[in-house]
Amino acid sequence: MKVLVPVKRVVDYNVKVRVKSDGSGVDIANVKMSMNPFDEIAIEEAVRLREKGVVTEVIAVSCGVLQCQETLRTAMAIGADRAILVETDAELQPLAVAKLLKALVDKEQPGLVILGKQAIDDDCNQTGQMLAALAQMPQGTFASKVELVDGHVRVTREIDGGAETLTLSLPAVITTDLRLNEPRYVTLPNIMKAKKKQMDVFKPADLGVDVTPRIKTLKVEEPPKRSAGVKVADVAALVDKLKNEAKVI
């Protein structure tokens, strides 16, 4: 059984994000980029399933600029068998990515698609759900445990009241939560091996997908700086500030 794992190239989580002076977006010039942390968890889970012998091939996929090859090489160093890059300079929004992944699902016929639940750059948490709808596949989101049992996948997911366990028929879409696993450290020998692994490159047009953005970003701005706290003399002064300044009561 094949497992398809989409991975996204994002600003590294250790980097302090800066907004462009014109407010058009986030400045990524000369900024360290890395794989989305939730996608690292997805790749790790797919590799673990292969190591258990229930999966035969792990395919990493990335959509975006040519530099996404670096992210795919990292995925293959973790353990993916091969990679697919859908190269485009266009701004890719969740629906466009979901359509590209749907085209690759039709092409590769994987038994399972494992994605990070969201990307840390836009926090949309949409792509997995949209892919499941487009491909008409069952979905298990925010997975904290994944098991392949008797031709089905059993997903334990976190909900407000605790945990919920779902049994999904295959093929299925799963999105990963932080508590699913801890990704392995990538070793130098595996990085060298990843350079020799197969990587196919497509354009959106090759897959018959229009990636024209449907949402326009009007303005991006940093949140206001947090003001210093103040001491109040008594409860009456506190209530007055909460009512007239903070306007929370």
mmCIF file of C-alpha atoms in Angstrom:
data_model
loop_
_atom_site.group_PDB
_atom_site.id
_atom_site.type_symbol
_atom_site.label_atom_id
_atom_site.label_comp_id
_atom_site.label_asym_id
_atom_site.label_seq_id
_atom_site.Cartn_x
_atom_site.Cartn_y
_atom_site.Cartn_z
ATOM 1 C CA MET A 1 0.000 0.000 0.000
ATOM 2 C CA LYS A 2 1.227 3.482 -0.892
ATOM 3 C CA VAL A 3 1.062 6.424 1.491
ATOM 4 C CA LEU A 4 1.063 9.966 0.109
ATOM 5 C CA VAL A 5 2.448 12.622 2.467
ATOM 6 C CA PRO A 6 2.199 16.305 1.462
ATOM 7 C CA VAL A 7 4.877 18.529 3.038
ATOM 8 C CA LYS A 8 5.042 22.313 3.009
ATOM 9 C CA ARG A 9 8.027 24.671 3.017
ATOM 10 C CA VAL A 10 7.468 27.364 5.659
ATOM 11 C CA VAL A 11 9.437 29.933 7.634
ATOM 12 C CA ASP A 12 11.320 28.026 10.339
ATOM 13 C CA TYR A 13 9.453 28.031 13.645
ATOM 14 C CA ASN A 14 12.494 29.509 15.440
ATOM 15 C CA VAL A 15 12.525 32.603 13.210
ATOM 16 C CA LYS A 16 10.817 35.821 14.315
ATOM 17 C CA VAL A 17 8.396 36.666 11.522
ATOM 18 C CA ARG A 18 8.621 40.159 10.008
ATOM 19 C CA VAL A 19 5.865 41.861 8.018
ATOM 20 C CA LYS A 20 6.836 43.674 4.800
ATOM 21 C CA SER A 21 6.915 47.454 5.036
ATOM 22 C CA ASP A 22 4.078 47.775 2.503
ATOM 23 C CA GLY A 23 1.863 45.365 4.472
ATOM 24 C CA SER A 24 1.512 42.986 1.518
ATOM 25 C CA GLY A 25 2.689 39.895 3.382
ATOM 26 C CA VAL A 26 5.469 38.291 5.403
ATOM 27 C CA ASP A 27 9.096 38.991 4.511
ATOM 28 C CA ILE A 28 10.815 35.707 3.577
ATOM 29 C CA ALA A 29 13.934 37.195 1.966
ATOM 30 C CA ASN A 30 17.087 35.720 3.526
ATOM 31 C CA VAL A 31 14.971 33.873 6.097
ATOM 32 C CA LYS A 32 15.597 30.264 7.128
ATOM 33 C CA MET A 33 12.915 27.960 5.710
ATOM 34 C CA SER A 34 12.130 24.426 6.844
ATOM 35 C CA MET A 35 9.478 21.722 6.723
ATOM 36 C CA ASN A 36 6.195 22.472 8.452
ATOM 37 C CA PRO A 37 6.460 20.739 11.879
ATOM 38 C CA PHE A 38 3.071 19.006 11.545
ATOM 39 C CA ASP A 39 4.214 17.582 8.191
ATOM 40 C CA GLU A 40 7.360 16.180 9.837
ATOM 41 C CA ILE A 41 5.041 14.262 12.145
ATOM 42 C CA ALA A 42 3.081 13.014 9.112
ATOM 43 C CA ILE A 43 6.237 11.765 7.370
ATOM 44 C CA GLU A 44 7.448 10.104 10.573
ATOM 45 C CA GLU A 45 4.124 8.278 10.994
ATOM 46 C CA ALA A 46 4.138 7.072 7.383
ATOM 47 C CA VAL A 47 7.706 5.774 7.746
ATOM 48 C CA ARG A 48 6.794 3.984 10.983
ATOM 49 C CA LEU A 49 3.880 2.284 9.232
ATOM 50 C CA ARG A 50 6.265 1.113 6.503
ATOM 51 C CA GLU A 51 8.723 -0.161 9.102
ATOM 52 C CA LYS A 52 5.880 -2.201 10.641
ATOM 53 C CA GLY A 53 5.376 -3.835 7.244
ATOM 54 C CA VAL A 54 1.822 -2.576 6.676
ATOM 55 C CA VAL A 55 2.891 0.008 4.067
ATOM 56 C CA THR A 56 5.084 -0.642 1.041
ATOM 57 C CA GLU A 57 5.925 2.870 -0.211
ATOM 58 C CA VAL A 58 5.963 6.405 1.190
ATOM 59 C CA ILE A 59 5.709 9.244 -1.339
ATOM 60 C CA ALA A 60 6.412 12.821 -0.242
ATOM 61 C CA VAL A 61 4.721 15.645 -2.166
ATOM 62 C CA SER A 62 5.294 19.386 -2.111
ATOM 63 C CA CYS A 63 3.654 22.195 -4.062
ATOM 64 C CA GLY A 64 5.396 25.519 -4.588
ATOM 65 C CA VAL A 65 8.637 27.078 -5.735
ATOM 66 C CA LEU A 66 11.709 25.158 -6.891
ATOM 67 C CA GLN A 67 13.303 25.486 -3.431
ATOM 68 C CA CYS A 68 10.673 23.055 -2.130
ATOM 69 C CA GLN A 69 13.085 20.390 -3.389
ATOM 70 C CA GLU A 70 15.063 20.964 -0.172
ATOM 71 C CA THR A 71 11.966 20.157 1.898
ATOM 72 C CA LEU A 72 11.385 17.003 -0.136
ATOM 73 C CA ARG A 73 15.014 15.922 0.341
ATOM 74 C CA THR A 74 14.492 16.296 4.086
ATOM 75 C CA ALA A 75 11.358 14.134 3.834
ATOM 76 C CA MET A 76 13.327 11.479 1.966
ATOM 77 C CA ALA A 77 16.110 11.691 4.553
ATOM 78 C CA ILE A 78 13.503 10.937 7.233
ATOM 79 C CA GLY A 79 12.506 7.885 5.222
ATOM 80 C CA ALA A 80 10.232 8.679 2.261
ATOM 81 C CA ASP A 81 10.973 6.427 -0.730
ATOM 82 C CA ARG A 82 10.489 9.028 -3.467
ATOM 83 C CA ALA A 83 9.148 12.530 -3.967
ATOM 84 C CA ILE A 84 6.946 14.599 -6.262
ATOM 85 C CA LEU A 85 7.287 18.365 -6.680
ATOM 86 C CA VAL A 86 4.463 20.372 -8.239
ATOM 87 C CA GLU A 87 6.449 23.454 -9.212
ATOM 88 C CA THR A 88 4.751 26.850 -9.444
ATOM 89 C CA ASP A 89 5.569 30.428 -8.493
ATOM 90 C CA ALA A 90 1.879 31.246 -8.011
ATOM 91 C CA GLU A 91 0.457 31.926 -4.561
ATOM 92 C CA LEU A 92 -1.020 28.605 -3.509
ATOM 93 C CA GLN A 93 -4.112 28.686 -1.331
ATOM 94 C CA PRO A 94 -5.575 25.612 0.444
ATOM 95 C CA LEU A 95 -8.183 24.853 -2.236
ATOM 96 C CA ALA A 96 -5.571 24.955 -5.023
ATOM 97 C CA VAL A 97 -3.269 22.636 -3.042
ATOM 98 C CA ALA A 98 -6.173 20.262 -2.365
ATOM 99 C CA LYS A 99 -6.954 20.131 -6.108
ATOM 100 C CA LEU A 100 -3.306 19.400 -6.928
ATOM 101 C CA LEU A 101 -3.240 16.636 -4.320
ATOM 102 C CA LYS A 102 -6.518 15.231 -5.691
ATOM 103 C CA ALA A 103 -4.885 14.990 -9.137
ATOM 104 C CA LEU A 104 -1.895 13.171 -7.609
ATOM 105 C CA VAL A 105 -4.203 10.840 -5.657
ATOM 106 C CA ASP A 106 -5.890 9.924 -8.949
ATOM 107 C CA LYS A 107 -2.468 9.350 -10.507
ATOM 108 C CA GLU A 108 -0.772 7.402 -7.697
ATOM 109 C CA GLN A 109 -3.815 5.667 -6.121
ATOM 110 C CA PRO A 110 -2.470 5.685 -2.541
ATOM 111 C CA GLY A 111 -4.243 3.725 0.184
ATOM 112 C CA LEU A 112 -3.639 6.504 2.694
ATOM 113 C CA VAL A 113 -2.916 10.248 2.628
ATOM 114 C CA ILE A 114 -1.334 11.635 5.795
ATOM 115 C CA LEU A 115 -1.019 15.424 6.186
ATOM 116 C CA GLY A 116 -0.119 17.797 8.987
ATOM 117 C CA LYS A 117 -3.322 19.232 10.432
ATOM 118 C CA GLN A 118 -2.227 22.771 9.543
ATOM 119 C CA ALA A 119 0.724 24.850 8.369
ATOM 120 C CA ILE A 120 2.360 27.227 10.826
ATOM 121 C CA ASP A 121 2.480 30.071 8.290
ATOM 122 C CA ASP A 122 -1.229 30.492 7.511
ATOM 123 C CA ASP A 123 -2.808 28.241 10.204
ATOM 124 C CA CYS A 124 -5.665 27.500 7.805
ATOM 125 C CA ASN A 125 -6.323 23.869 8.791
ATOM 126 C CA GLN A 126 -8.223 23.347 5.519
ATOM 127 C CA THR A 127 -6.218 21.347 2.991
ATOM 128 C CA GLY A 128 -6.785 17.867 4.442
ATOM 129 C CA GLN A 129 -10.520 18.358 4.787
ATOM 130 C CA MET A 130 -10.821 19.834 1.282
ATOM 131 C CA LEU A 131 -8.834 16.940 -0.203
ATOM 132 C CA ALA A 132 -11.089 14.402 1.515
ATOM 133 C CA ALA A 133 -14.161 16.145 0.085
ATOM 134 C CA LEU A 134 -12.743 16.402 -3.448
ATOM 135 C CA ALA A 135 -11.520 12.794 -3.483
ATOM 136 C CA GLN A 136 -14.649 11.529 -1.685
ATOM 137 C CA MET A 137 -12.507 9.761 0.910
ATOM 138 C CA PRO A 138 -13.242 9.304 4.628
ATOM 139 C CA GLN A 139 -11.168 11.501 6.919
ATOM 140 C CA GLY A 140 -9.773 11.399 10.439
ATOM 141 C CA THR A 141 -8.474 14.768 11.661
ATOM 142 C CA PHE A 142 -6.163 15.711 14.562
ATOM 143 C CA ALA A 143 -4.929 12.128 14.903
ATOM 144 C CA SER A 144 -3.021 11.220 18.085
ATOM 145 C CA LYS A 145 -2.798 7.504 17.188
ATOM 146 C CA VAL A 146 -3.007 5.629 13.850
ATOM 147 C CA GLU A 147 -3.350 1.858 13.408
ATOM 148 C CA LEU A 148 -3.931 -0.209 10.275
ATOM 149 C CA VAL A 149 -6.206 -3.126 11.202
ATOM 150 C CA ASP A 150 -7.919 -5.660 8.878
ATOM 151 C CA GLY A 151 -7.933 -3.450 5.816
ATOM 152 C CA HIS A 152 -9.143 -0.404 7.763
ATOM 153 C CA VAL A 153 -7.386 2.455 9.526
ATOM 154 C CA ARG A 154 -8.217 3.160 13.164
ATOM 155 C CA VAL A 155 -7.671 6.790 14.162
ATOM 156 C CA THR A 156 -7.695 8.082 17.725
ATOM 157 C CA ARG A 157 -8.303 11.817 17.700
ATOM 158 C CA GLU A 158 -8.412 14.447 20.396
ATOM 159 C CA ILE A 159 -11.712 16.218 21.050
ATOM 160 C CA ASP A 160 -12.860 18.668 23.709
ATOM 161 C CA GLY A 161 -14.142 15.928 26.013
ATOM 162 C CA GLY A 162 -11.124 13.619 25.689
ATOM 163 C CA ALA A 163 -10.421 11.155 22.855
ATOM 164 C CA GLU A 164 -12.510 9.687 20.055
ATOM 165 C CA THR A 165 -11.666 6.571 18.024
ATOM 166 C CA LEU A 166 -12.798 6.245 14.405
ATOM 167 C CA THR A 167 -12.517 3.299 12.028
ATOM 168 C CA LEU A 168 -12.156 4.416 8.413
ATOM 169 C CA SER A 169 -12.330 2.357 5.242
ATOM 170 C CA LEU A 170 -9.379 2.726 2.868
ATOM 171 C CA PRO A 171 -8.374 4.823 1.004
ATOM 172 C CA ALA A 172 -8.598 7.572 3.622
ATOM 173 C CA VAL A 173 -7.219 10.984 4.587
ATOM 174 C CA ILE A 174 -5.620 11.587 8.004
ATOM 175 C CA THR A 175 -4.355 14.861 9.480
ATOM 176 C CA THR A 176 -1.811 14.672 12.308
ATOM 177 C CA ASP A 177 -1.733 16.314 15.713
ATOM 178 C CA LEU A 178 1.368 17.087 17.772
ATOM 179 C CA ARG A 179 0.954 14.116 20.101
ATOM 180 C CA LEU A 180 0.971 11.483 17.346
ATOM 181 C CA ASN A 181 4.754 10.968 17.487
ATOM 182 C CA GLU A 182 8.133 12.649 17.816
ATOM 183 C CA PRO A 183 9.984 12.864 14.458
ATOM 184 C CA ARG A 184 13.396 11.209 14.333
ATOM 185 C CA TYR A 185 16.655 13.080 14.027
ATOM 186 C CA VAL A 186 17.857 13.198 10.428
ATOM 187 C CA THR A 187 21.358 11.690 10.159
ATOM 188 C CA LEU A 188 24.036 12.669 7.656
ATOM 189 C CA PRO A 189 24.129 9.213 5.953
ATOM 190 C CA ASN A 190 20.365 9.446 5.342
ATOM 191 C CA ILE A 191 20.763 12.961 3.959
ATOM 192 C CA MET A 192 23.334 11.621 1.483
ATOM 193 C CA LYS A 193 21.046 8.711 0.521
ATOM 194 C CA ALA A 194 18.159 11.126 -0.050
ATOM 195 C CA LYS A 195 20.128 12.869 -2.809
ATOM 196 C CA LYS A 196 19.986 9.670 -4.893
ATOM 197 C CA LYS A 197 16.263 9.030 -4.443
ATOM 198 C CA GLN A 198 13.781 9.702 -7.255
ATOM 199 C CA MET A 199 12.087 13.098 -7.466
ATOM 200 C CA ASP A 200 9.515 13.792 -10.195
ATOM 201 C CA VAL A 201 8.608 17.366 -11.130
ATOM 202 C CA PHE A 202 5.266 18.465 -12.552
ATOM 203 C CA LYS A 203 3.589 21.765 -13.312
ATOM 204 C CA PRO A 204 -0.033 22.447 -12.281
ATOM 205 C CA ALA A 205 -0.951 22.468 -15.983
ATOM 206 C CA ASP A 206 0.441 18.923 -16.326
ATOM 207 C CA LEU A 207 -2.137 17.842 -13.761
ATOM 208 C CA GLY A 208 -4.933 19.889 -15.333
ATOM 209 C CA VAL A 209 -5.355 22.131 -12.269
ATOM 210 C CA ASP A 210 -5.984 25.887 -12.219
ATOM 211 C CA VAL A 211 -4.221 27.367 -9.175
ATOM 212 C CA THR A 212 -5.377 30.962 -9.638
ATOM 213 C CA PRO A 213 -5.925 32.479 -6.149
ATOM 214 C CA ARG A 214 -9.564 32.983 -5.162
ATOM 215 C CA ILE A 215 -8.864 35.005 -2.034
ATOM 216 C CA LYS A 216 -7.077 38.362 -2.037
ATOM 217 C CA THR A 217 -5.016 39.446 0.960
ATOM 218 C CA LEU A 218 -5.778 43.111 1.541
ATOM 219 C CA LYS A 219 -3.302 43.827 4.314
ATOM 220 C CA VAL A 220 -0.968 42.044 6.738
ATOM 221 C CA GLU A 221 0.039 43.745 9.973
ATOM 222 C CA GLU A 222 1.746 42.754 13.199
ATOM 223 C CA PRO A 223 -0.345 42.472 16.355
ATOM 224 C CA PRO A 224 -0.153 45.538 18.626
ATOM 225 C CA LYS A 225 2.679 45.504 21.137
ATOM 226 C CA ARG A 226 1.589 44.469 24.590
ATOM 227 C CA SER A 227 1.481 47.418 26.981
ATOM 228 C CA ALA A 228 2.996 47.269 30.442
ATOM 229 C CA GLY A 229 0.804 46.398 33.410
ATOM 230 C CA VAL A 230 -0.202 48.944 36.040
ATOM 231 C CA LYS A 231 -0.953 48.719 39.746
ATOM 232 C CA VAL A 232 -4.267 49.961 41.062
ATOM 233 C CA ALA A 233 -5.011 51.263 44.533
ATOM 234 C CA ASP A 234 -8.180 49.335 45.226
ATOM 235 C CA VAL A 235 -10.965 47.185 43.775
ATOM 236 C CA ALA A 236 -12.962 50.224 42.703
ATOM 237 C CA ALA A 237 -10.069 51.458 40.546
ATOM 238 C CA LEU A 238 -9.649 47.981 39.041
ATOM 239 C CA VAL A 239 -13.336 47.777 38.133
ATOM 240 C CA ASP A 240 -13.193 51.267 36.642
ATOM 241 C CA LYS A 241 -10.245 50.358 34.397
ATOM 242 C CA LEU A 242 -11.846 47.063 33.306
ATOM 243 C CA LYS A 243 -15.040 48.896 32.454
ATOM 244 C CA ASN A 244 -13.803 52.114 30.862
ATOM 245 C CA GLU A 245 -10.342 51.262 29.462
ATOM 246 C CA ALA A 246 -10.341 47.519 28.712
ATOM 247 C CA LYS A 247 -14.129 47.530 28.139
ATOM 248 C CA VAL A 248 -14.419 43.883 29.172
ATOM 249 C CA ILE A 249 -17.224 44.407 31.685
#
